[in-house]
Coordinates of C-alpha atoms and ligand atoms in Angstrom, one line a residue:
X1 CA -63.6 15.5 57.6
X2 CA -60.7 15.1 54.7
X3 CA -59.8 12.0 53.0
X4 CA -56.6 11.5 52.0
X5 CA -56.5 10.4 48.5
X6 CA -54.9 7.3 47.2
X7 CA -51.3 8.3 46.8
X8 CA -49.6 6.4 43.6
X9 CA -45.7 5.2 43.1
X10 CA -43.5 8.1 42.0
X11 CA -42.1 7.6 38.7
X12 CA -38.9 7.6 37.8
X13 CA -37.4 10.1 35.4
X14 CA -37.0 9.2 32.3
X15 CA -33.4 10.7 30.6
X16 CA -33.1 10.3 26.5
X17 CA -29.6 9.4 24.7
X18 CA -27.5 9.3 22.0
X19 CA -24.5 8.2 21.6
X20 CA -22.3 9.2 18.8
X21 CA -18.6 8.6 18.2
X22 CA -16.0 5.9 18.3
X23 CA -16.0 3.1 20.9
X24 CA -14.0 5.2 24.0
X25 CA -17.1 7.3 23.5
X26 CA -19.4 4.2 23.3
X27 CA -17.5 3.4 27.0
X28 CA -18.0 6.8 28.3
X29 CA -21.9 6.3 27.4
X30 CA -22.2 3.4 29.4
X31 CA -20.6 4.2 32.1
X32 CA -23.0 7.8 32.3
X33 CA -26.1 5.2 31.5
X34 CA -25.2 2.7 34.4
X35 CA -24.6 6.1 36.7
X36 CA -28.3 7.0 35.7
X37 CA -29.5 3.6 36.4
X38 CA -27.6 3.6 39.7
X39 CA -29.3 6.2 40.5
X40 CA -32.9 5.2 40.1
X41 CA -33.4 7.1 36.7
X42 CA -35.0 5.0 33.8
X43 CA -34.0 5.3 29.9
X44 CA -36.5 6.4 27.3
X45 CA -36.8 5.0 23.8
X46 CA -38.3 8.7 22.3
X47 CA -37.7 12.1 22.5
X48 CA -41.1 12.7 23.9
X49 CA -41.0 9.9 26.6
X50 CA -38.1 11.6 28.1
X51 CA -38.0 14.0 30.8
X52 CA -34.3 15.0 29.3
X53 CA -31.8 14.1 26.8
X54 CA -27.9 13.4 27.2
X55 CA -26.2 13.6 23.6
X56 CA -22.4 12.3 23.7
X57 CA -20.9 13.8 20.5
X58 CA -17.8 13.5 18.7
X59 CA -15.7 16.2 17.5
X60 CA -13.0 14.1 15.8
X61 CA -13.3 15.1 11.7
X62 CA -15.8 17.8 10.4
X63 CA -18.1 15.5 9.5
X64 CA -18.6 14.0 12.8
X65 CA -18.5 17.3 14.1
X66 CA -21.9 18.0 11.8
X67 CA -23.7 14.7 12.6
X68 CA -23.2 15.5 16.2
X69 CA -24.4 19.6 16.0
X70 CA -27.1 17.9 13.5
X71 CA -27.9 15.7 16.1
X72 CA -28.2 18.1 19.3
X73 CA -30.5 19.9 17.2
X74 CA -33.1 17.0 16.8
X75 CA -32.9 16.8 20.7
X76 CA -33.8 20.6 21.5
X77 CA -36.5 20.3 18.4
X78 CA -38.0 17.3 19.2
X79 CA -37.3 17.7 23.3
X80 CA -35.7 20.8 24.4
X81 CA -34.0 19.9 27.6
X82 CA -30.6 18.3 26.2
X83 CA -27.5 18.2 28.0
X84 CA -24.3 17.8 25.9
X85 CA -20.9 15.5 26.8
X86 CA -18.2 14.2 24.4
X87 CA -15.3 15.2 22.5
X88 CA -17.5 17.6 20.3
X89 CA -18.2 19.6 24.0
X90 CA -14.4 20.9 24.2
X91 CA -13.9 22.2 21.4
X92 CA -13.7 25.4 20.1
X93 CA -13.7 27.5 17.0
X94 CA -10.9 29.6 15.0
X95 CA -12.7 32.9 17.6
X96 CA -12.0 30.7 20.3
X97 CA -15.5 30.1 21.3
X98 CA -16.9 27.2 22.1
X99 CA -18.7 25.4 19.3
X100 CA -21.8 24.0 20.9
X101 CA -22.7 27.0 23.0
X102 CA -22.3 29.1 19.9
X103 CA -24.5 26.4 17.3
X104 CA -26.8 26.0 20.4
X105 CA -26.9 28.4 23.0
X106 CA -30.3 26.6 24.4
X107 CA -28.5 23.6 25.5
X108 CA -28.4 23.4 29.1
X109 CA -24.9 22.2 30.1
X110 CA -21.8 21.2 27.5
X111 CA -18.9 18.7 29.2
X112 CA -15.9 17.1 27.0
X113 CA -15.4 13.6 27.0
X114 CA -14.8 11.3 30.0
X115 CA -16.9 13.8 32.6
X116 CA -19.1 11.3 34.1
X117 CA -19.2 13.6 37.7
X118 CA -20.0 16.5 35.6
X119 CA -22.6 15.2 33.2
X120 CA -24.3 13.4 36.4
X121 CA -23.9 17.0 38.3
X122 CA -25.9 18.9 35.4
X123 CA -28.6 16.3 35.5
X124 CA -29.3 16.8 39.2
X125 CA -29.6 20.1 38.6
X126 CA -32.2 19.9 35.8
X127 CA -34.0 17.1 36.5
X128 CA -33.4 15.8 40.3
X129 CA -32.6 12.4 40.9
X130 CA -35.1 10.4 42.7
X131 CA -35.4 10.5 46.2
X132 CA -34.9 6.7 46.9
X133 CA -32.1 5.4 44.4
X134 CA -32.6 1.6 43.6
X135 CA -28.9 0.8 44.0
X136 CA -29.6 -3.0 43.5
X137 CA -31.1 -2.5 40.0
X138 CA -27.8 -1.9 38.7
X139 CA -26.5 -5.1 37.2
X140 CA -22.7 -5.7 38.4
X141 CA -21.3 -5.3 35.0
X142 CA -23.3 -1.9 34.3
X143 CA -25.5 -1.0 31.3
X144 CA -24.4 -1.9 27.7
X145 CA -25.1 -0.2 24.5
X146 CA -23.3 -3.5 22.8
X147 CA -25.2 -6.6 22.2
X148 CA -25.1 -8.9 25.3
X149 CA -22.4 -11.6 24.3
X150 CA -19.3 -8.9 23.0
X151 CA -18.4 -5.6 25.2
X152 CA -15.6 -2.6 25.1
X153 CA -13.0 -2.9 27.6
X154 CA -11.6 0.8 28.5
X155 CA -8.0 0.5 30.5
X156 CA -7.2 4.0 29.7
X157 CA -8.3 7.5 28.6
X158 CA -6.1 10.2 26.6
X159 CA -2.5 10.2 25.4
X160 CA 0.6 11.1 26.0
X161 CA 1.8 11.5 21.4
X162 CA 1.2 14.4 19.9
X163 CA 0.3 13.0 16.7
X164 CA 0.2 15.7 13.6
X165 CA -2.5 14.7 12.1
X166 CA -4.6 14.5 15.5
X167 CA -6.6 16.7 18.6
X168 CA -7.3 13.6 20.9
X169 CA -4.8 14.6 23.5
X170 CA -5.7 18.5 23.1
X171 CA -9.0 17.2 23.6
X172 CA -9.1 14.1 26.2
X173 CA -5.2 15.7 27.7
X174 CA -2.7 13.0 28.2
X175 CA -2.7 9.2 29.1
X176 CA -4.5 8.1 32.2
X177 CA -4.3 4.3 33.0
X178 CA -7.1 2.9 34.9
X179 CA -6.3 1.2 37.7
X180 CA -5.2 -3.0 36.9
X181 CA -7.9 -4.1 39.8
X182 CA -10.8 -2.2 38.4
X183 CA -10.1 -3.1 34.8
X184 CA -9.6 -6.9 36.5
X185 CA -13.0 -6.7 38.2
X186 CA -15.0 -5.0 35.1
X187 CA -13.7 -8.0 33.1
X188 CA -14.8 -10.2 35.5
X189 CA -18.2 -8.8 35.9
X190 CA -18.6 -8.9 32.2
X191 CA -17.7 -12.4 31.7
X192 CA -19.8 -13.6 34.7
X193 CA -22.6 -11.5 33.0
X194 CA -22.5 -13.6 29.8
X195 CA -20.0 -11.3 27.8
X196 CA -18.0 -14.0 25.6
X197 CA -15.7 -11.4 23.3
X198 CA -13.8 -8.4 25.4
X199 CA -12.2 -5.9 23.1
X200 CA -9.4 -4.2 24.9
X201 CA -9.7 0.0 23.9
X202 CA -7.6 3.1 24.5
X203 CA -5.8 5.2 22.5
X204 CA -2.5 3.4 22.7
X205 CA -2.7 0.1 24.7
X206 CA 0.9 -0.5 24.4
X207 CA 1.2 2.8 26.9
X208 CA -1.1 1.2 29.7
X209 CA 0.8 2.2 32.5
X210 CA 3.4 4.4 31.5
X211 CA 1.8 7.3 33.4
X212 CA 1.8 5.5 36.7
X213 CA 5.6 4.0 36.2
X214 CA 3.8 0.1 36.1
X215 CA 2.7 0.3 39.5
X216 CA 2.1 -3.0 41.2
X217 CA -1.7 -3.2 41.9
X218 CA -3.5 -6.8 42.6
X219 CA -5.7 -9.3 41.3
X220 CA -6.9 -12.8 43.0
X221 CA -4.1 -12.1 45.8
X222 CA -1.6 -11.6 43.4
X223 CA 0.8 -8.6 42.2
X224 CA 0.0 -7.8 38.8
X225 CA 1.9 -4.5 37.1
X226 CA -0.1 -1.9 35.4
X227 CA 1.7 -3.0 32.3
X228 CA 0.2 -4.5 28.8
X229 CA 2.1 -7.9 29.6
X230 CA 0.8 -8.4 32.6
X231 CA -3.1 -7.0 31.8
X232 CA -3.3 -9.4 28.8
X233 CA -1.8 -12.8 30.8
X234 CA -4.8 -11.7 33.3
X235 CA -7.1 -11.3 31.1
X236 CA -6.5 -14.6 29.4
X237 CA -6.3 -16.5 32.3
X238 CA -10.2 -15.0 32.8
X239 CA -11.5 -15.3 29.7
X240 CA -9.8 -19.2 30.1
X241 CA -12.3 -19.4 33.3
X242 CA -15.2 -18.4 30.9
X243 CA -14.8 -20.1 28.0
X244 CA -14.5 -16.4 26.4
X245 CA -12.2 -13.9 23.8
X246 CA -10.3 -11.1 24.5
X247 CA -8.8 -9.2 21.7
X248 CA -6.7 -6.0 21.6
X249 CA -7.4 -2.9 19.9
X250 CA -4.8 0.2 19.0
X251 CA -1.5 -2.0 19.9
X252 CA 1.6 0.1 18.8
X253 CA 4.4 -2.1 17.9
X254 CA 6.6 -1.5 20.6
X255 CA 9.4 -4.2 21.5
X256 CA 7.4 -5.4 24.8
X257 CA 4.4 -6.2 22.2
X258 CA 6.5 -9.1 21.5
X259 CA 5.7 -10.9 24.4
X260 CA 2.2 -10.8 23.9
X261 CA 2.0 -12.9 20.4
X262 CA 2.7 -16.2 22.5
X263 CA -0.1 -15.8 24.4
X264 CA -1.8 -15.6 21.9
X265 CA -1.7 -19.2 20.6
X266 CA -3.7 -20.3 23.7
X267 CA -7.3 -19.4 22.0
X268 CA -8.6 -17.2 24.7
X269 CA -6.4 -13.9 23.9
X270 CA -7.2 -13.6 19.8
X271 CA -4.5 -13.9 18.0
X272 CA -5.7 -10.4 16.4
X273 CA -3.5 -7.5 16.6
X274 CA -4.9 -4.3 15.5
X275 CA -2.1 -1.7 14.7
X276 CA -2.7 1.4 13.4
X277 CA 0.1 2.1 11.1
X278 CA -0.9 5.0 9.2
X279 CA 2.1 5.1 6.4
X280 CA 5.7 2.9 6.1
X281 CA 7.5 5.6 4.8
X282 CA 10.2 7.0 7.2
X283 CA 10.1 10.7 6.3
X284 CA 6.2 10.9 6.3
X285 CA 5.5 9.3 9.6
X286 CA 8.3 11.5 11.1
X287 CA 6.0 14.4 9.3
X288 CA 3.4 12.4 11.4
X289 CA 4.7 12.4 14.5
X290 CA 4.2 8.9 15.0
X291 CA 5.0 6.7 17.9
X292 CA 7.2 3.8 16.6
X293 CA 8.4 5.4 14.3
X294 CA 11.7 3.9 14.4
X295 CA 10.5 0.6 14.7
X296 CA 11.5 -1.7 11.8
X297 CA 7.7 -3.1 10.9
X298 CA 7.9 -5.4 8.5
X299 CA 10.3 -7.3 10.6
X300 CA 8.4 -7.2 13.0
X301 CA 5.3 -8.3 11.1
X302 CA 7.4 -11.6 10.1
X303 CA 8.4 -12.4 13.8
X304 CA 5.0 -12.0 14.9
X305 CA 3.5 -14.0 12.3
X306 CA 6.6 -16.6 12.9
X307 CA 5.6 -16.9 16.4
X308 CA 1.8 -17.2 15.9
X309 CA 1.2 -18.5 12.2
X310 CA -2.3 -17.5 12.4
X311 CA -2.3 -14.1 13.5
X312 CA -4.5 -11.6 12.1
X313 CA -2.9 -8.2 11.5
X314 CA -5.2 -4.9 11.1
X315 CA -4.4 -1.7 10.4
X316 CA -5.2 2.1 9.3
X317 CA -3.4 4.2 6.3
X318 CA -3.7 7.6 5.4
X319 CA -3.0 8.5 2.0
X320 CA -1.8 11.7 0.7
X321 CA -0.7 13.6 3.9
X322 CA 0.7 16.8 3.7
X323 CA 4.2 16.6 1.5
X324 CA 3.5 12.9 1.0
X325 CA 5.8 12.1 -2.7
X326 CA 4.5 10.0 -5.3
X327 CA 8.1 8.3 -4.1
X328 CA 6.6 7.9 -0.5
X329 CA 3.1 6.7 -1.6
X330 CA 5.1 3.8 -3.8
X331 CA 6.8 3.1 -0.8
X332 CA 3.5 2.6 1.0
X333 CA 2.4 0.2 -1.5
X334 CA 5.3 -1.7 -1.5
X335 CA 5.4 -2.2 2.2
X336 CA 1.6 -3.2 2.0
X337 CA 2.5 -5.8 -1.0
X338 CA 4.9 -7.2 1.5
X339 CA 2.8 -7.0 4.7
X340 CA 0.4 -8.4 3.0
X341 CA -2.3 -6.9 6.3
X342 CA -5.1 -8.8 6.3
X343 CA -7.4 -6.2 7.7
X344 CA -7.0 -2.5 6.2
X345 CA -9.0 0.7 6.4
X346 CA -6.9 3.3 4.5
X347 CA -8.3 7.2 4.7
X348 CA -7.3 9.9 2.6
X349 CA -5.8 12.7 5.0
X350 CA -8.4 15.0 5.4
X351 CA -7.2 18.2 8.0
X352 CA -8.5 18.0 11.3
X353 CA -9.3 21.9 12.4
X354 CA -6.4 22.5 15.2
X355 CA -4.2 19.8 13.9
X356 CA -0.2 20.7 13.6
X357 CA -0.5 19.0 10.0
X358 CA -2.4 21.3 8.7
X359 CA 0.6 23.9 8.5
X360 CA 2.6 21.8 6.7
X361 CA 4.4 22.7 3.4
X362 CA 3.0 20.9 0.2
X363 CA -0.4 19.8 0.6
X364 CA -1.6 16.9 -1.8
X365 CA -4.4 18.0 -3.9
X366 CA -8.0 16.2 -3.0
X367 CA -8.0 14.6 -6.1
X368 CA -3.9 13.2 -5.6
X369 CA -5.6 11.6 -2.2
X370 CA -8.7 10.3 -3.5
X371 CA -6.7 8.9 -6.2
X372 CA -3.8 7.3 -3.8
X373 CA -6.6 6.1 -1.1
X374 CA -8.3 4.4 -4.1
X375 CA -4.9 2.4 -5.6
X376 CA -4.6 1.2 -1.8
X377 CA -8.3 -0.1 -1.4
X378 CA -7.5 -1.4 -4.9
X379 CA -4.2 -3.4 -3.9
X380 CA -5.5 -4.4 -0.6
X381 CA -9.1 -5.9 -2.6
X382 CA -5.9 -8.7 -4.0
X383 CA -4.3 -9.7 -1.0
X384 CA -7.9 -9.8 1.2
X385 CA -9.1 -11.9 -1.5
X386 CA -6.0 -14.1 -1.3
X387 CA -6.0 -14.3 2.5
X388 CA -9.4 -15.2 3.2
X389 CA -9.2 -17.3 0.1
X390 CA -6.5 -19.5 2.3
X391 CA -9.3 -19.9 4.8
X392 CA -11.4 -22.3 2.8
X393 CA -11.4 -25.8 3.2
X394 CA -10.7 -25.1 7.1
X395 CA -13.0 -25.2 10.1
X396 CA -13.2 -22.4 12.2
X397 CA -14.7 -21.3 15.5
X398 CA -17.0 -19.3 15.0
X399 CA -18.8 -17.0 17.6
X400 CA -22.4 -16.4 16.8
X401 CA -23.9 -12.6 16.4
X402 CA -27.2 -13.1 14.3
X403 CA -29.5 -15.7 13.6
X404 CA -32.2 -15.3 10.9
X405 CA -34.9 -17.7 9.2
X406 CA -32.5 -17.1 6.2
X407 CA -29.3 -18.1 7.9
X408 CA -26.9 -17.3 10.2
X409 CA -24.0 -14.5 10.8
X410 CA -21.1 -14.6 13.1
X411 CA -17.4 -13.9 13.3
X412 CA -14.0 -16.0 13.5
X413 CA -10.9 -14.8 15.6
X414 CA -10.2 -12.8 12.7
X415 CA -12.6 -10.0 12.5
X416 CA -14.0 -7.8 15.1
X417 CA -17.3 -6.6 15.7
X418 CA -18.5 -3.9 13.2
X419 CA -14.9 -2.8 11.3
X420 CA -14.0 -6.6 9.9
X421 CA -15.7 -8.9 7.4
X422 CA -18.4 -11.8 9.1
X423 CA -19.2 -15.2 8.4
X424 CA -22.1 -16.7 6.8
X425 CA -23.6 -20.1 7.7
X426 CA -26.7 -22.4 8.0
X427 CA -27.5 -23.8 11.4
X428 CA -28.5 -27.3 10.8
X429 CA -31.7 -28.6 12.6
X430 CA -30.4 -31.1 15.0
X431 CA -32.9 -32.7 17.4
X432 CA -32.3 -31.8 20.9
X433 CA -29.8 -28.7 20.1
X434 CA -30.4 -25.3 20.2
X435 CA -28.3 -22.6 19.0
X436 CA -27.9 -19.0 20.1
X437 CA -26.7 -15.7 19.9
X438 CA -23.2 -15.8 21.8
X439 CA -22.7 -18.9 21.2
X440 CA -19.5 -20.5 19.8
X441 CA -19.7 -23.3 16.9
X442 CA -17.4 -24.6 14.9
X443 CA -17.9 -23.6 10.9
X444 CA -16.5 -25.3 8.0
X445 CA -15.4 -22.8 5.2
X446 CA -16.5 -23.3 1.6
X447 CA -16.3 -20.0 -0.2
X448 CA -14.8 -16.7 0.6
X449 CA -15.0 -12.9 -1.4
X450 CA -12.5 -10.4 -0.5
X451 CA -14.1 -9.4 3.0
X452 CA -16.7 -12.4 4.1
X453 CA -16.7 -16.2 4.3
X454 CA -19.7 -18.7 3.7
X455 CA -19.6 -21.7 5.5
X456 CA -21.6 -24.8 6.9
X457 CA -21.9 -26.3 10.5
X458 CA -21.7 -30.2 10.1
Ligands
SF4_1 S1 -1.4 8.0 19.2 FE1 -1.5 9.8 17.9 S2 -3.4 9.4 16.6 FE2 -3.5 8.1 18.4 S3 -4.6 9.4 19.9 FE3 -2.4 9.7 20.3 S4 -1.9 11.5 19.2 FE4 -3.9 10.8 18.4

């Protein structure tokens, strides 16, 4: 006689990851981690609880490019099964090889960026999915990597500049606009999930929809164009329903932006625009390739702050691209004394291997770059300081990301999750009230330095 012996649940497999890179990488990574979780695999926390590990790399500077190799070789070390996806995964070297294979020819498949079919067809291979998928696990608005209350909103993927200074589009091709329903509907699910701050990424918002002429699509019963216009009045109407943010990242200051900054005085849509300049000067951004190029900025700058008085403006400089004058870098810094941005990150060019601008005639010396990224940092230290100084004496609202024994941290309208400056505050004990993470409260300033603000809740 046989017994048959007590048989236990299966388990689930467990698949590592880590995600490197900029926030369209960060999307990518959720949407490949919801995928998993859609289809009944389970997420370990350590190299050695995982059955297999996904790195999504970046392959945007050369540093980058090293944290990510540096990083797929802690995976095959520590695990050995490692599967690679990301912008790092389609590129390849001066030979014309491709990098990772060559670095790390034990790695058991290598996809580019935005390849969830293929990253989840490599995992089936090496580790089967499970044979009964427990679809209803997945939450509707998918798995974050970003704390619970703020969340990356993807409408499109590649683009259609070609940039000098810049492989995203040899590297993630040309604009694709996601559909205007399914970027409704993610919103939505986000929002309904407990998401109260949506940041709007691509590589070029303003171009949402170009690629499919502005098709019609619709939302709630109603025609709604594939258009920037049209997304953002959506999406403030939404975030209106939740009580929620929704501010817009890489905005290029096309005419059409125009009719964005009134909506902007509402409070749901931030009245944030982050514009990634790069220079003023005419010559070098034509050098640049820059879209826009023509467009008369600081004018612009003035109507948009005319129309919305408190509009924050941020942006990104490069100092000392190839050719780039001492004339030209004045120019720069005369523009900025006039802009007076209130957000900056200014770089100093640094050649991108495969960029155009690397052939240009006169490079700057490192030194001429370091020294011209410095005097912008150093101007822009003044006018931050000024602005924020403004601020004091006012009460903001103030969106809550941390609370600690010692106090608490959050962020105004003005400044976005991990690239702008925070706010410091108390939370006063008041009987009956709780606060939390996600939460909105209303802050009054008191002090200010050139990037944070202190403040107290009354
Ligand atoms: S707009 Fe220019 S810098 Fe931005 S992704 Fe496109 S080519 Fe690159």
């Amino acid at each position: 006689m046989s017994s048959t012996p007590p048989t236990s649940p299966p388990t689930s497999p467990k698949v590592g990851f880590v995600s490197l890179g900029c926030p369209k990488a960060l999307v990518d990574s959720e949407q490949i981690l919801t995928q998993l979780r859609a289809e009944g695999y389970e997420t370990a926390k350590s190299y050695d609880g995982a059955d297999l590990v996904i790195v999504n790399t970046c392959g945007f500077i050369d540093a980058a490019v090293q944290e990510s190799l540096d990083a797929i070789g802690e995976a095959l070390n520590e695990n050995g099964k490692v599967i690679v996806t990301g912008c790092l995964g389609s590129k390849k070297d001066a030979a014309g090889d491709d990098i990772v294979q060559k670095v790390h020819p034990k790695v058991l498949a290598v996809t580019g960026p935005h390849a969830l079919a293929e990253v989840m067809d490599a995992v089936h291979l090496h580790l089967p999915k499970p044979h009964e998928p427990f679809l209803d696990l997945v939450p509707a608005q998918g798995v974050k990597l970003t704390p619970r209350h703020y969340a990356y909103l993807k409408i499109s993927e590649g683009c259609n500049h070609r940039c000098s200074f810049c492989i995203i589009p040899s590297l993630r091709g040309d604009l694709v606009s996601r559909p205007i329903a399914e970027v409704m509907l993610e919103a939505e699910n986000l929002f309904k999930s407990g998401v109260k701050e949506l940041l709007v990424i691509s590589q070029d918002t303003s171009a949402y929809g170009v690629d499919v002429k502005f098709r019609t699509g619709f939302w709630n019963g109603r025609p709604v164009r594939t258009h920037m216009t049209d997304l953002v009045r959506a999406l403030g109407e939404l975030a209106k329903q939740y009580d929620a943010w929704v501010r817009l990242h890489y905005v290029y200051p096309y005419p059409h932006v125009d009719e964005v900054i009134p909506m902007m005085n509402g409070g749901h849509v931030l009245p944030y625009l982050d514009v990634p300049l790069q220079h003023a000067h005419p010559d070098v951004l034509k050098r640049m390739k820059r879209p826009a190029n023509g467009e008369k900025n600081i004018e612009r700058i003035r109507a948009w702050r005319d129309a919305c008085p408190d509009i924050t403006i941020r942006s990104t400089f490069i100092a000392g691209f190839p050719g780039e004058t001492e004339e030209e870098f004045e120019y720069l810094l005369d523009f900025l004394k006039e802009a007076k941005i209130d957000r900056l990150g200014c770089f100093a060019y640094s050649p991108v291997d495969g960029a155009v601008a690397n052939a240009l005639d006169n490079p700057v010396p490192d030194a001429v770059r370091e020294e011209r990224r410095a005097r912008v940092m150093l101007l822009q230290e003044q006018i931050s300081r000024e602005r924020l100084q403004a601020k004091v004496g006012r009460t903001l609202r103030v969106l809550i990301d941390a609370i600690a024994p010692s106090g608490a941290t959050g962020r105004t309208a003005a400044d976005a999750p991990e690239i702008d400056g925070v706010v410091h505050f108390k939370l006063p004990y008041l009987p009956g009230q709780e606060f939390g993470v996600g939460q909105f409260v209303d802050v009054r300033i008191t002090a200010a330095d050139e990037h944070d603000l202190w403040g107290t809740v009354d």
